[in-house]
CSV table of C-alpha atoms and ligand atoms in Angstrom, one decimal:
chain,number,residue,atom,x,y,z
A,1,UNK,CA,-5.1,-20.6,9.1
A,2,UNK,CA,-2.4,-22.4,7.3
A,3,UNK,CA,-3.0,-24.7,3.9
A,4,UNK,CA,-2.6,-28.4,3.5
A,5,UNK,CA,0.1,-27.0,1.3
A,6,UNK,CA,-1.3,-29.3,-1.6
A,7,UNK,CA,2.0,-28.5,-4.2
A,8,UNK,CA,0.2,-28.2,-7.6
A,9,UNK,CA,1.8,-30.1,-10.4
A,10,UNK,CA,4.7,-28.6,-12.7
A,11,UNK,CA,3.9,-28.5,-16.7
A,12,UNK,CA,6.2,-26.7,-18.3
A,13,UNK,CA,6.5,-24.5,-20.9
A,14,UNK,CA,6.9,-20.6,-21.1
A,15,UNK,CA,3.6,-18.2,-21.8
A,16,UNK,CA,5.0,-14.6,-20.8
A,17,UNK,CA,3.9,-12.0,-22.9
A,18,UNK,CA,6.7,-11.3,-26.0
A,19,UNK,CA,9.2,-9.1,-25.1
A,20,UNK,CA,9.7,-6.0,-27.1
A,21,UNK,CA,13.5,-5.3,-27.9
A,22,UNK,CA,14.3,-2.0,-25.8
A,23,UNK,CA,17.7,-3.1,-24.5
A,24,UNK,CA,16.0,-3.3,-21.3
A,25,UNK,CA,15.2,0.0,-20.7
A,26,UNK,CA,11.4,0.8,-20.6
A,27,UNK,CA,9.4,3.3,-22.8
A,28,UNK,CA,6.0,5.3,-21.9
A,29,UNK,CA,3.0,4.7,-24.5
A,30,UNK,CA,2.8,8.9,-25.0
A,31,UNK,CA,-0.4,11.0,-23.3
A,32,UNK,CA,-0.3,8.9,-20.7
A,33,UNK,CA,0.1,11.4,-17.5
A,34,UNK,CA,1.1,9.3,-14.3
A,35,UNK,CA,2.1,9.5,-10.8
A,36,UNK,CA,4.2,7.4,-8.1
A,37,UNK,CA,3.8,7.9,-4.9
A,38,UNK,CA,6.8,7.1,-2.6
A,39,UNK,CA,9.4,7.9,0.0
A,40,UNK,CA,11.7,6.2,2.1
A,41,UNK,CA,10.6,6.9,5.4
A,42,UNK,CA,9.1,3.2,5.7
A,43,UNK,CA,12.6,2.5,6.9
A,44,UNK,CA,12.1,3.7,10.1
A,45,UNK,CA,9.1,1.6,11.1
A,46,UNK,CA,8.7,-1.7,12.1
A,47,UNK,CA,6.1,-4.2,12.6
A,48,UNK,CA,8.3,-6.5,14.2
A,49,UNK,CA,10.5,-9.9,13.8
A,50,UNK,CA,8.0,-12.2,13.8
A,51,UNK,CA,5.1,-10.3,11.9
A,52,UNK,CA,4.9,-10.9,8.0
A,53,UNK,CA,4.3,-7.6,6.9
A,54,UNK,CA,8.0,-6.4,6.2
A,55,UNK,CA,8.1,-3.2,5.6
A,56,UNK,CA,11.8,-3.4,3.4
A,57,UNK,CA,9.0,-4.9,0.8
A,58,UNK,CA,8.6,-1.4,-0.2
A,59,UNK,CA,12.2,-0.9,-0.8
A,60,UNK,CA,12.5,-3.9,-2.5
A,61,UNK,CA,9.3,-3.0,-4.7
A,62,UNK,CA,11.3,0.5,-5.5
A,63,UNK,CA,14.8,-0.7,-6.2
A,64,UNK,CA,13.3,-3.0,-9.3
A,65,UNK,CA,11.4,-0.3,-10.4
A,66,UNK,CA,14.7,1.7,-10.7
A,67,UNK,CA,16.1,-0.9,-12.5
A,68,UNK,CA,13.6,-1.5,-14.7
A,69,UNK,CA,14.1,2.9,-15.0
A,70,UNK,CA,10.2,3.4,-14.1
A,71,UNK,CA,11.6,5.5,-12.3
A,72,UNK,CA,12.6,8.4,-14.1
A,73,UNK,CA,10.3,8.2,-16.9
A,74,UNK,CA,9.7,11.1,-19.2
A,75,UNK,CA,6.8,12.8,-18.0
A,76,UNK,CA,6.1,10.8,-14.8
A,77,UNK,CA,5.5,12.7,-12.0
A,78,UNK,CA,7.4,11.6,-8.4
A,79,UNK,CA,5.8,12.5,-5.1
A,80,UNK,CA,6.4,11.6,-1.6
A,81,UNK,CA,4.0,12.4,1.3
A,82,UNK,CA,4.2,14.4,3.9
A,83,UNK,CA,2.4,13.4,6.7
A,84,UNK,CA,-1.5,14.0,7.0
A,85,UNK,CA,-3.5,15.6,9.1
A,86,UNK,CA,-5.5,14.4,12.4
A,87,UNK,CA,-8.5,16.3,10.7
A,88,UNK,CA,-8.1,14.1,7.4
A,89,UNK,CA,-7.9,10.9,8.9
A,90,UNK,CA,-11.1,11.9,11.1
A,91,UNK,CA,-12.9,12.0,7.8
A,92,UNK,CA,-13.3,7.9,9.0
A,93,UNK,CA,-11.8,6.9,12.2
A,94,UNK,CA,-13.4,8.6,14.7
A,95,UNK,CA,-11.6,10.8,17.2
A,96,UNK,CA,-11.4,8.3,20.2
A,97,UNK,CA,-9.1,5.7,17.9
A,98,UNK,CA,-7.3,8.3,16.6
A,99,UNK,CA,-6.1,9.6,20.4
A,100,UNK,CA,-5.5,5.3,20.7
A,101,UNK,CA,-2.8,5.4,17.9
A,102,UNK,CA,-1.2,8.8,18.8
A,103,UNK,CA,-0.6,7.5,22.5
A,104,UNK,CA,0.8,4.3,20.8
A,105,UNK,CA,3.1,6.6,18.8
A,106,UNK,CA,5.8,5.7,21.6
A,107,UNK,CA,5.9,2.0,20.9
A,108,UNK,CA,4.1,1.0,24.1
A,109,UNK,CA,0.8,-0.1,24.1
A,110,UNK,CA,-2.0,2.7,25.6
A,111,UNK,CA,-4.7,1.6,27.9
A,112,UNK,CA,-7.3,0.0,26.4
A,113,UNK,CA,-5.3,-0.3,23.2
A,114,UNK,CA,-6.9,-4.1,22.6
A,115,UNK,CA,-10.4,-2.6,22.7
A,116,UNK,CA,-9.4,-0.7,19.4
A,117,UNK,CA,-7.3,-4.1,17.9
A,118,UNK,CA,-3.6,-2.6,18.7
A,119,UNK,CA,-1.4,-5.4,20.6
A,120,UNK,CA,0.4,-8.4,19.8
A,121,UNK,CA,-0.3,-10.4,16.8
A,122,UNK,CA,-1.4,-9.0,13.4
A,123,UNK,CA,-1.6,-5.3,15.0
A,124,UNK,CA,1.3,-4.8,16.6
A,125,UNK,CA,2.1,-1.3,18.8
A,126,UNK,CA,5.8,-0.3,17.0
A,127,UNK,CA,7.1,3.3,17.6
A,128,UNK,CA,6.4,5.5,15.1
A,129,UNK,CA,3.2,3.7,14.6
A,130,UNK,CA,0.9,7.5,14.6
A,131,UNK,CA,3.6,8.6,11.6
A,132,UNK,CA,3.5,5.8,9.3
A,133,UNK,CA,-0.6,5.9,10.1
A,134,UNK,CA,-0.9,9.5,8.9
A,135,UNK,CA,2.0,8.6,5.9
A,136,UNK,CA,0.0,5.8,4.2
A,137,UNK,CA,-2.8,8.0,4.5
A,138,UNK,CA,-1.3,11.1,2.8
A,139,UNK,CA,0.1,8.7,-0.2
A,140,UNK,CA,-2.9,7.9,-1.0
A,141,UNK,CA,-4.7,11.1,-0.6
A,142,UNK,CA,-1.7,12.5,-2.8
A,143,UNK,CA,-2.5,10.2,-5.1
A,144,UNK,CA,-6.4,10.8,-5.2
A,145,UNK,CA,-5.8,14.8,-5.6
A,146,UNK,CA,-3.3,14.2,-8.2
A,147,UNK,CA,-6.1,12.0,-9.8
A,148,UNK,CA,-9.0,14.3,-9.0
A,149,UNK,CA,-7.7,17.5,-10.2
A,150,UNK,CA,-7.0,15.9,-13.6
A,151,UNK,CA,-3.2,16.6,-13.3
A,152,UNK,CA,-2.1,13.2,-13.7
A,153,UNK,CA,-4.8,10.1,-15.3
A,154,UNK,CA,-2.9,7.4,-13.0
A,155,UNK,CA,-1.3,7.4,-9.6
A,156,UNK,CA,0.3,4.6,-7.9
A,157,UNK,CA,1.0,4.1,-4.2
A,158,UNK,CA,1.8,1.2,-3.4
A,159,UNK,CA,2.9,1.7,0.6
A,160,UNK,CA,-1.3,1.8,0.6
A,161,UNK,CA,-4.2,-0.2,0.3
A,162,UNK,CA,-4.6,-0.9,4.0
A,163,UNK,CA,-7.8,-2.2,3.4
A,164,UNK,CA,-9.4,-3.7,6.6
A,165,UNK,CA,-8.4,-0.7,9.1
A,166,UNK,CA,-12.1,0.3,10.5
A,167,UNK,CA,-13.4,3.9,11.9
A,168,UNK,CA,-12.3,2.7,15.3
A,169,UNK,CA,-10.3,-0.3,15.1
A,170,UNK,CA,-7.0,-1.8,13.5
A,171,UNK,CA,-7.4,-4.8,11.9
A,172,UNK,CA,-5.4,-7.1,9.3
A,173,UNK,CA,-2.0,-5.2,9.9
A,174,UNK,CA,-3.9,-2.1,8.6
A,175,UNK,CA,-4.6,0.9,11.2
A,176,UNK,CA,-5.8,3.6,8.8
A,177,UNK,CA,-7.5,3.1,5.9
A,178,UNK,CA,-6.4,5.1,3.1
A,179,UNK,CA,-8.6,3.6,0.4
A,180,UNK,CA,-11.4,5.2,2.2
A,181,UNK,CA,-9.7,8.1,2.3
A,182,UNK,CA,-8.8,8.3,-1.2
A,183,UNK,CA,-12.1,7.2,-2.0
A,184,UNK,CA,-13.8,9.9,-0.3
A,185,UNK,CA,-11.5,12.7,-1.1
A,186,UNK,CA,-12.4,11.9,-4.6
A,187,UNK,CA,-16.4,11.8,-4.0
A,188,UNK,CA,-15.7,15.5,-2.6
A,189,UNK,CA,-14.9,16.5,-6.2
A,190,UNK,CA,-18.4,14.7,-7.1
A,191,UNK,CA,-16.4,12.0,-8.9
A,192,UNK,CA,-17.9,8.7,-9.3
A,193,UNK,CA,-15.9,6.3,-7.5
A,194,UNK,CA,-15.7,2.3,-8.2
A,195,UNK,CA,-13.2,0.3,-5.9
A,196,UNK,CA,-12.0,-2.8,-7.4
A,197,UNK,CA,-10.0,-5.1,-4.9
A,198,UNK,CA,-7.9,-8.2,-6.3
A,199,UNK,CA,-6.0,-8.8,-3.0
A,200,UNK,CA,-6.8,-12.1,-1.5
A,201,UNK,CA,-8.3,-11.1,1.6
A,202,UNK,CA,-12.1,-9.4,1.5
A,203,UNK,CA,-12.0,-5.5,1.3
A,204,UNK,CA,-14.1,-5.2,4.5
A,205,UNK,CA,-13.5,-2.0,5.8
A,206,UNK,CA,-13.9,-0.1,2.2
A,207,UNK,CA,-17.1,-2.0,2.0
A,208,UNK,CA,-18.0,-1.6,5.3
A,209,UNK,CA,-17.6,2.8,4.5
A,210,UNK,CA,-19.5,2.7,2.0
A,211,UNK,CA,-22.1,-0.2,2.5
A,212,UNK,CA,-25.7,1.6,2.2
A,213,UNK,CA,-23.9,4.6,-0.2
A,214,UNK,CA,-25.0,3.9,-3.8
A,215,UNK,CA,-22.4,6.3,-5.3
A,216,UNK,CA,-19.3,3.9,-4.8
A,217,UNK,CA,-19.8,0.5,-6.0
A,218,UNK,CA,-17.0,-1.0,-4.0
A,219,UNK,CA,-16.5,-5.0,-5.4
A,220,UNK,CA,-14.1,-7.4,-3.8
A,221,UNK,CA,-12.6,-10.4,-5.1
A,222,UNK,CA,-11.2,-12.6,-2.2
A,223,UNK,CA,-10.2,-16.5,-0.8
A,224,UNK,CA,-13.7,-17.5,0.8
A,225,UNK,CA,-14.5,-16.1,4.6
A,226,UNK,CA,-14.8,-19.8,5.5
A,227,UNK,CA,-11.0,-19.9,4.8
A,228,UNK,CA,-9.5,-16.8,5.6
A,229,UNK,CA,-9.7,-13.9,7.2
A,230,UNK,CA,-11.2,-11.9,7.5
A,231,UNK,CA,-14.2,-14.3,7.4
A,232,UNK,CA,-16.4,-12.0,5.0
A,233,UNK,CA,-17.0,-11.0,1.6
A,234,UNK,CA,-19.9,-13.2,0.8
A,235,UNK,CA,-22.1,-13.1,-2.0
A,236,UNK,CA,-24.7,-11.9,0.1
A,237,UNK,CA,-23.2,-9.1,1.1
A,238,UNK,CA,-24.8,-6.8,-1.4
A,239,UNK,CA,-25.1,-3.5,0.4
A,240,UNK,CA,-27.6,-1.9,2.4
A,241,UNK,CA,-30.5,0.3,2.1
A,242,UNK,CA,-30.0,2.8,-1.0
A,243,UNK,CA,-26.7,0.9,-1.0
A,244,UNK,CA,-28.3,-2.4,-1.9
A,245,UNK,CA,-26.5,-3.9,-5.0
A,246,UNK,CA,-23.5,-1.8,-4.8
A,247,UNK,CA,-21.7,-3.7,-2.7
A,248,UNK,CA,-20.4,-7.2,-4.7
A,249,UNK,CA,-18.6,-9.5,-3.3
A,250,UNK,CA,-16.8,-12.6,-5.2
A,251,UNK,CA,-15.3,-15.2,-3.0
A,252,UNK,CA,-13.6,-18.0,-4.4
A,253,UNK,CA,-11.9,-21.3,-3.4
A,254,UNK,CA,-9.2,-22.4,-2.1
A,255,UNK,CA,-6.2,-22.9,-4.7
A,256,UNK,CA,-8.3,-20.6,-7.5
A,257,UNK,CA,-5.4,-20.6,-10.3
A,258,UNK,CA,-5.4,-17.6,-12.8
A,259,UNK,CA,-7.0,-19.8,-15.4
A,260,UNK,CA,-10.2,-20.3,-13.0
A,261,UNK,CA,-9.6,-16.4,-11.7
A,262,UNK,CA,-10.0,-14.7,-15.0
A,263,UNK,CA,-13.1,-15.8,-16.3
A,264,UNK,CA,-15.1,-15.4,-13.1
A,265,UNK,CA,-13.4,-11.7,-12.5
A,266,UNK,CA,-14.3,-11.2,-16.2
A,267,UNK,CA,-18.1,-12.6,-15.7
A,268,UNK,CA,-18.3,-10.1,-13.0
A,269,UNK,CA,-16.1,-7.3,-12.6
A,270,UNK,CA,-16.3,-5.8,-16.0
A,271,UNK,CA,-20.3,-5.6,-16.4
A,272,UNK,CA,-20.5,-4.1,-13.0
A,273,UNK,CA,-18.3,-1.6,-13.5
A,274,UNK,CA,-18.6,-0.4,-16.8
A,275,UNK,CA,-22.8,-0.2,-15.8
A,276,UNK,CA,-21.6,1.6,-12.6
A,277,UNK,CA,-19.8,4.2,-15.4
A,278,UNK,CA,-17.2,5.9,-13.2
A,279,UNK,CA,-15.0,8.8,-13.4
A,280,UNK,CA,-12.2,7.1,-11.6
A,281,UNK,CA,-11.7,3.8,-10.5
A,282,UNK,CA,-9.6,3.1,-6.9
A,283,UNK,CA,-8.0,-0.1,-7.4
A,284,UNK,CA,-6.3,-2.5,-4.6
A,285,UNK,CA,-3.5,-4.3,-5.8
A,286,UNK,CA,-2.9,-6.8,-3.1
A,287,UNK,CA,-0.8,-9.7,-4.0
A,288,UNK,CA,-1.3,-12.1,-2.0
A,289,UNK,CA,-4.0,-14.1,-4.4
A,290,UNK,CA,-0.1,-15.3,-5.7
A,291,UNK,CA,0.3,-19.1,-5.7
A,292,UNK,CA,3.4,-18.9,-3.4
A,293,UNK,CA,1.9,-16.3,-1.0
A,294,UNK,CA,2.7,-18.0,2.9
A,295,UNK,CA,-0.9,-16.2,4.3
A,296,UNK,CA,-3.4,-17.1,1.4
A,297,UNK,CA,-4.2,-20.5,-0.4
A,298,UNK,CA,-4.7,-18.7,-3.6
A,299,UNK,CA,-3.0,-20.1,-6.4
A,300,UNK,CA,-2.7,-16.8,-9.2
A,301,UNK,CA,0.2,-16.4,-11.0
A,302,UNK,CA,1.6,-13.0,-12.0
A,303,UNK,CA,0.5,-12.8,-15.2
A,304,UNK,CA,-3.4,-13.7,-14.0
A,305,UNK,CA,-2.8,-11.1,-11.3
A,306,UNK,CA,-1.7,-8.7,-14.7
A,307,UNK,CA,-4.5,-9.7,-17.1
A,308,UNK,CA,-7.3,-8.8,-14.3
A,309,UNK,CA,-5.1,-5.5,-13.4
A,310,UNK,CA,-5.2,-4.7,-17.5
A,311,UNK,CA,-8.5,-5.4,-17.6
A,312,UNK,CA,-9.6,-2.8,-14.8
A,313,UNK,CA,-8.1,-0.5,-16.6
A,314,UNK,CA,-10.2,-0.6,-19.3
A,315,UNK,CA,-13.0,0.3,-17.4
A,316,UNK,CA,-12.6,4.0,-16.4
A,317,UNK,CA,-10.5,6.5,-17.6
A,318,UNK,CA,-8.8,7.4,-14.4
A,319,UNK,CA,-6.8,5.2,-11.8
A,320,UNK,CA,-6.0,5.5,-8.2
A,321,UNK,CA,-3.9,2.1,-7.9
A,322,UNK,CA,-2.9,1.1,-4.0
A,323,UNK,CA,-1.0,-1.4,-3.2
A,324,UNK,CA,-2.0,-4.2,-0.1
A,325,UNK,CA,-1.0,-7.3,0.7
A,326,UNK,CA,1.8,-9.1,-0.4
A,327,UNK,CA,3.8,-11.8,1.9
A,328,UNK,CA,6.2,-13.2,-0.4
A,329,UNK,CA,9.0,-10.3,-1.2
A,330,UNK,CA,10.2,-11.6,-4.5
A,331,UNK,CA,6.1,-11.5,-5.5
A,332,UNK,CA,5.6,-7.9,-4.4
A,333,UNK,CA,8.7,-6.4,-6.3
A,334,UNK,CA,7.5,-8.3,-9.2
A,335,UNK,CA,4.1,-7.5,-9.2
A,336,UNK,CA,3.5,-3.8,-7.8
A,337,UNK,CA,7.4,-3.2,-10.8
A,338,UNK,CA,5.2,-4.7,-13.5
A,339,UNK,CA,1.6,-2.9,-12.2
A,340,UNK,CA,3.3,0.6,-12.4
A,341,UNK,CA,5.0,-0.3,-16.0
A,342,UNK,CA,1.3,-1.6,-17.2
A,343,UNK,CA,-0.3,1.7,-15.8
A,344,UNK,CA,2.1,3.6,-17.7
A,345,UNK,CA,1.3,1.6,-21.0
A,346,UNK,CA,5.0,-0.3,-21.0
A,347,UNK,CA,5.9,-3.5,-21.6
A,348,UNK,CA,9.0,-5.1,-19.8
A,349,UNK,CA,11.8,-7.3,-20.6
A,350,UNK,CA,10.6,-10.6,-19.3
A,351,UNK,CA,14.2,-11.0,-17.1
A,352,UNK,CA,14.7,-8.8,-14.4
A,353,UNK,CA,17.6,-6.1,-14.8
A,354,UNK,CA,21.0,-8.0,-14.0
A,355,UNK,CA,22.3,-6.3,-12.0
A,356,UNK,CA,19.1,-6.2,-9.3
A,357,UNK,CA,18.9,-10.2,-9.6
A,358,UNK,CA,22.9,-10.8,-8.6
A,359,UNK,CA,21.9,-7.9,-5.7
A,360,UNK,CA,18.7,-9.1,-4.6
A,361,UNK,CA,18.7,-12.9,-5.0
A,362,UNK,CA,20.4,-14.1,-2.3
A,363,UNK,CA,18.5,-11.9,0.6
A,364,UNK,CA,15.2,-12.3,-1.0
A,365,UNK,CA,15.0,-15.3,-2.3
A,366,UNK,CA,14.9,-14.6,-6.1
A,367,UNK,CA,14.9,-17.9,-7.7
A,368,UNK,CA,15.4,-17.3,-11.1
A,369,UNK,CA,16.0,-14.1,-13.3
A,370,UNK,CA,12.5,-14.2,-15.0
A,371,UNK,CA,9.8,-11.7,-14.2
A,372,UNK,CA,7.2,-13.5,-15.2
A,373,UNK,CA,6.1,-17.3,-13.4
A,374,UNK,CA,6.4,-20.3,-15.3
A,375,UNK,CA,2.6,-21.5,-15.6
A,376,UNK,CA,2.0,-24.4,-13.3
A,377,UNK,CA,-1.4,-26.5,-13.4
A,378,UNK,CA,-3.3,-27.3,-10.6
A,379,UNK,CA,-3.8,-31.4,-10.1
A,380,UNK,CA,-7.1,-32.6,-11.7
A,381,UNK,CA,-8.8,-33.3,-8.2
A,382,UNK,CA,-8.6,-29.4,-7.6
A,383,UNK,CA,-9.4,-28.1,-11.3
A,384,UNK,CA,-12.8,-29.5,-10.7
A,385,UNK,CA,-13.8,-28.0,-7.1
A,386,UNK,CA,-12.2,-25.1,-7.7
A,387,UNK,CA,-13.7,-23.5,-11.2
A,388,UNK,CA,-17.2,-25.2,-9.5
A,389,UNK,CA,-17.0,-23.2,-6.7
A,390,UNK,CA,-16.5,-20.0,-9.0
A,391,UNK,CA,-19.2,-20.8,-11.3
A,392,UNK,CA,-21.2,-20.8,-8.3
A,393,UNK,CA,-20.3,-17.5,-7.1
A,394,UNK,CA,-20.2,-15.7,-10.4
A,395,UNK,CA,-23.9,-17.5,-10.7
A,396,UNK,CA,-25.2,-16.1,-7.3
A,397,UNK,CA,-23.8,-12.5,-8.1
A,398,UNK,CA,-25.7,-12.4,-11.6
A,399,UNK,CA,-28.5,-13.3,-9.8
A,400,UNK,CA,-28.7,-11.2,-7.3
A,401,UNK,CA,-26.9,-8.2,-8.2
A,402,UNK,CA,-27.2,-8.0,-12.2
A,403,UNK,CA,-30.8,-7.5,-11.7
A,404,UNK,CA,-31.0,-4.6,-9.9
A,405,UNK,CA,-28.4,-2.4,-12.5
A,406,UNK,CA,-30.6,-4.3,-15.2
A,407,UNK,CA,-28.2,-6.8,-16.8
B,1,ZN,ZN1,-4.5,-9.5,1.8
């Protein structure tokens, strides 16, 4: 599944938002009660050499926020997890997968352990593999009781968002899914639940939880199946039974820049949800939809990835944010830094802190000291197929779906 690596055309010019004169240090908007969700124990688990899920992404992620000082700010709260239970994670995956991972706990693949997705290639066995299962879950579960019990209005975790994990199969370097999780911990409060998901690949296991439930509206936006895995996330997939139109799905082409993105998320997303009315929205903050992601032929920039993330948050008046994919390092620290700075209400100097770029930039590839992207325009012959392609969508899903929420 790799791109004809088309390279879209350089205009240049500069478009990130002002910056607002802090000396560089961040401040809160005030009221705003948040949560991040981390620890360091990602350290000790490894997917591999060769696999492109690196796990030091998370480090990387957290080092820029402490330079930014999103770490400490006044007010924030600061969890890690601690492990969750067998009995929480049954809440999904049924008992039979969850022996699978424990035996794969070792490092050495159980018997049978292909029947459930676990070998080499995207789901590799690793040692420690049971922990940093019942970890992700517990972040996000942290994060969804912080949420639900109204201590906090926002939590981030951004080791989550393992989106395509099934009840009895790993799948798309995800063997738990703690969005479910979160998701359903929350409907046990009677909340109502959207799950918006921006990462590039299709949301299929979230959707496939909650597929004939009409009290989550789970809606995906994605790189078409025809072109990347996970192969689904179709217009057509609307749900099932009482479930039927709460399930939307927005696919989109192939080298979909921000300035095709944003009018077709804002065509469908907002509507939905804000008819859908929800106490809390779970969000999925993959970023792999980036331009120079290596596993998606998505072409966002970070600030199109940070209008549609601003935009969500319009549209409930609580947040569980995850994080998901994310394949280039330098795109990851940027994003998930600035999605935890616009969840708190702050705007941030648009260079990042000096002394993290003359740390970083050499191990991860920094290439310049801006936060922000420098906006790059897609050659003509794409502009056209691409924002086609997305009218097309956005026209199929009011069609079918606006109808039955009576837009
Ligand atoms: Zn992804």
């Amino acid at each position: 599944m790799t791109s004809s690596s088309r390279p879209p055309t350089e205009r240049g010019g500069h478009t990130a938002p002002a910056p607002m004169d802090r000396g560089g240090l961040a401040t809160p908007a005030p009221a705003l009660k948040t949560a991040l969700i981390y620890g360091e124990e990602w350290a000790r688990f490894d997917y591999g050499p060769e696999h492109p899920l690196r796990m030091e992404r998370l480090g990387l992620t957290w080092r820029l926020m402490q330079a930014y000082g999103l770490t400490r700010l006044p007010g924030m709260l600061l969890r890690s997890p601690e492990p969750a239970g067998e009995t929480d994670l049954a809440r999904f995956h049924s008992r039979e997968y969850l022996d699978v991972l424990k035996q794969a706990d070792a490092g050495r693949e159980p018997p049978r352990g292909e029947t459930f997705g676990l070998g080499a290639g995207d789901n590799p066995v690793f040692p420690g593999l049971w922990e940093a299962s019942r970890l992700g879950a517990a972040g996000s579960l942290l994060a969804a009781d912080l949420v639900g019990s109204g201590e906090v209005d926002r939590a981030f975790h951004f080791a989550g968002g393992l989106h395509h994990a099934m009840p009895d199969r790993a799948s798309g370097f995800c063997y738990v899914n703690d969005a479910v999780l979160a998701i359903m911990r929350l409907r046990e409060r009677g909340l109502r639940v959207a799950y918006v998901d921006i990462d590039a690949h299709h949301g299929d296991g979230v959707q496939h939880a909650f597929y004939g439930d009409p009290r989550v509206l789970t809606v995906s936006t994605h790189e078409r199946g025809e072109r990347l895995f996970p192969g689904t996330g179709f217009v057509r997939e609307v749900g099932e039974g009482e479930g039927v139109g709460y399930s939307v799905n927005l696919p989109l082409e192939a080298y979909t820049d921000s300035t095709a993105y944003l009018p077709a998320f804002e065509a469908v997303v907002p509507p939905l949800v804000a008819r859908f009315d929800p106490d809390v929205i779970v969000a999925q903050l993959g970023i792999d939809a980036h331009r120079t992601d290596p596993l998606t032929h998505l072409a966002l920039d970070l600030q199109g990835w940070t209008a549609a993330l601003t935009r969500i948050l319009t549209l409930a008046p609580r947040v569980v944010a995850l994080g998901g994919g994310g394949y280039d390092l330098t795109n990851v620290a940027r994003g998930w830094t600035v999605a935890w700075a616009v969840l708190n209400g702050i705007e941030l100097p648009p260079e990042l802190p000096e002394e993290f770029f003359a740390r970083e930039r050499a191990r991860f590839g920094f290439k310049s000291r801006a936060l922000w992207d420098r906006p790059v325009a897609l050659p003509e012959d794409l502009e056209q197929p691409v924002r086609e392609y997305a009218d097309r969508q956005v026209d199929a899903v009011q069609k079918l779906i606006f109808p039955l929420h009576g837009l």
